[in-house]
PDB file of C-alpha atoms in Angstrom:
ATOM      1  CA  UNK A 243      49.218  51.919 -29.578  1.00  0.00           C
ATOM      2  CA  UNK A 244      45.421  52.063 -30.470  1.00  0.00           C
ATOM      3  CA  UNK A 245      45.529  48.175 -31.363  1.00  0.00           C
ATOM      4  CA  UNK A 246      46.801  47.627 -27.959  1.00  0.00           C
ATOM      5  CA  UNK A 247      44.523  49.783 -26.457  1.00  0.00           C
ATOM      6  CA  UNK A 248      41.260  47.667 -28.019  1.00  0.00           C
ATOM      7  CA  UNK A 249      42.813  44.290 -27.261  1.00  0.00           C
ATOM      8  CA  UNK A 250      42.826  45.576 -23.740  1.00  0.00           C
ATOM      9  CA  UNK A 251      39.235  46.832 -23.970  1.00  0.00           C
ATOM     10  CA  UNK A 252      38.221  43.336 -25.372  1.00  0.00           C
ATOM     11  CA  UNK A 253      39.813  41.438 -22.605  1.00  0.00           C
ATOM     12  CA  UNK A 254      38.050  43.495 -19.849  1.00  0.00           C
ATOM     13  CA  UNK A 255      35.052  42.975 -21.043  1.00  0.00           C
ATOM     14  CA  UNK A 256      35.662  39.619 -21.478  1.00  0.00           C
ATOM     15  CA  UNK A 257      36.314  38.998 -18.425  1.00  0.00           C
ATOM     16  CA  UNK A 258      33.886  41.129 -17.173  1.00  0.00           C
ATOM     17  CA  UNK A 259      30.796  39.021 -19.147  1.00  0.00           C
ATOM     18  CA  UNK A 260      32.679  35.929 -17.420  1.00  0.00           C
ATOM     19  CA  UNK A 261      32.377  37.498 -13.851  1.00  0.00           C
ATOM     20  CA  UNK A 262      28.883  38.318 -14.506  1.00  0.00           C
ATOM     21  CA  UNK A 263      27.737  35.044 -15.976  1.00  0.00           C
ATOM     22  CA  UNK A 264      29.331  33.145 -12.844  1.00  0.00           C
ATOM     23  CA  UNK A 265      26.651  34.566 -10.571  1.00  0.00           C
ATOM     24  CA  UNK A 266      23.721  32.355 -12.407  1.00  0.00           C
ATOM     25  CA  UNK A 267      23.335  28.848 -11.929  1.00  0.00           C
ATOM     26  CA  UNK A 268      23.135  27.272 -15.190  1.00  0.00           C
ATOM     27  CA  UNK A 269      19.589  25.933 -14.213  1.00  0.00           C
ATOM     28  CA  UNK A 270      18.281  29.088 -12.569  1.00  0.00           C
ATOM     29  CA  UNK A 271      15.403  29.917 -14.762  1.00  0.00           C
ATOM     30  CA  UNK A 272      16.148  33.246 -16.701  1.00  0.00           C
ATOM     31  CA  UNK A 273      12.698  34.142 -18.138  1.00  0.00           C
ATOM     32  CA  UNK A 274      10.016  32.060 -19.665  1.00  0.00           C
ATOM     33  CA  UNK A 275       8.152  31.836 -23.151  1.00  0.00           C
ATOM     34  CA  UNK A 276       4.669  30.608 -23.382  1.00  0.00           C
ATOM     35  CA  UNK A 277       5.286  28.691 -19.488  1.00  0.00           C
ATOM     36  CA  UNK A 278       8.385  27.631 -21.517  1.00  0.00           C
ATOM     37  CA  UNK A 279      11.471  27.965 -19.243  1.00  0.00           C
ATOM     38  CA  UNK A 280      14.723  29.347 -20.855  1.00  0.00           C
ATOM     39  CA  UNK A 281      17.727  28.716 -18.734  1.00  0.00           C
ATOM     40  CA  UNK A 282      20.233  30.893 -18.025  1.00  0.00           C
ATOM     41  CA  UNK A 283      22.656  28.149 -18.810  1.00  0.00           C
ATOM     42  CA  UNK A 284      21.009  28.126 -22.347  1.00  0.00           C
ATOM     43  CA  UNK A 285      21.542  31.556 -22.970  1.00  0.00           C
ATOM     44  CA  UNK A 286      25.183  31.710 -21.713  1.00  0.00           C
ATOM     45  CA  UNK A 287      25.985  28.761 -24.038  1.00  0.00           C
ATOM     46  CA  UNK A 288      24.637  30.728 -27.073  1.00  0.00           C
ATOM     47  CA  UNK A 289      26.017  34.295 -26.025  1.00  0.00           C
ATOM     48  CA  UNK A 290      29.632  32.589 -25.837  1.00  0.00           C
ATOM     49  CA  UNK A 291      29.083  30.594 -28.900  1.00  0.00           C
ATOM     50  CA  UNK A 292      27.946  33.872 -30.996  1.00  0.00           C
ATOM     51  CA  UNK A 293      29.794  36.914 -29.306  1.00  0.00           C
ATOM     52  CA  UNK A 294      32.762  36.297 -31.538  1.00  0.00           C
ATOM     53  CA  UNK A 295      30.732  36.207 -34.871  1.00  0.00           C
ATOM     54  CA  UNK A 296      29.101  39.589 -33.951  1.00  0.00           C
ATOM     55  CA  UNK A 297      30.586  42.587 -35.305  1.00  0.00           C
ATOM     56  CA  UNK A 298      28.100  45.452 -33.665  1.00  0.00           C
ATOM     57  CA  UNK A 299      29.584  46.456 -30.557  1.00  0.00           C
ATOM     58  CA  UNK A 300      26.044  47.716 -29.419  1.00  0.00           C
ATOM     59  CA  UNK A 301      25.056  43.649 -29.488  1.00  0.00           C
ATOM     60  CA  UNK A 302      28.160  42.308 -27.772  1.00  0.00           C
ATOM     61  CA  UNK A 303      26.950  44.065 -24.442  1.00  0.00           C
ATOM     62  CA  UNK A 304      25.220  41.096 -22.377  1.00  0.00           C
ATOM     63  CA  UNK A 305      22.186  43.474 -22.133  1.00  0.00           C
ATOM     64  CA  UNK A 306      21.651  44.360 -25.386  1.00  0.00           C
ATOM     65  CA  UNK A 307      22.015  40.573 -26.774  1.00  0.00           C
ATOM     66  CA  UNK A 308      19.624  39.397 -23.753  1.00  0.00           C
ATOM     67  CA  UNK A 309      16.939  41.724 -25.078  1.00  0.00           C
ATOM     68  CA  UNK A 310      17.845  40.367 -28.825  1.00  0.00           C
ATOM     69  CA  UNK A 311      17.644  37.081 -27.368  1.00  0.00           C
ATOM     70  CA  UNK A 312      14.107  37.569 -25.875  1.00  0.00           C
ATOM     71  CA  UNK A 313      13.372  38.651 -29.132  1.00  0.00           C
ATOM     72  CA  UNK A 314      14.427  35.611 -31.232  1.00  0.00           C
ATOM     73  CA  UNK A 315      12.823  33.200 -28.305  1.00  0.00           C
ATOM     74  CA  UNK A 316       9.233  34.973 -28.872  1.00  0.00           C
ATOM     75  CA  UNK A 317       9.504  35.124 -32.898  1.00  0.00           C
ATOM     76  CA  UNK A 318      10.302  31.010 -32.406  1.00  0.00           C
ATOM     77  CA  UNK A 319       7.362  30.792 -30.444  1.00  0.00           C
ATOM     78  CA  UNK A 320       4.878  32.718 -32.896  1.00  0.00           C
ATOM     79  CA  UNK A 321       6.259  30.247 -36.010  1.00  0.00           C
TER      80      UNK A 321
END
């Protein structure tokens, strides 16, 4: 029963994330780092690629993952 509930929650979350991402055009600029644009399509691709690898549930949240991605891009630009 609990396993079925968890599977249901994952399906709902995945469906919600797909619907929320469908509002973006892949060429829309999501944010910029040092005047270098980061496109929404790039973020969506990385998010979908890594979502199954993430074990921490809080990092699967799109807003939290976006903040992690922004921090990653900032550190990358500093290097």
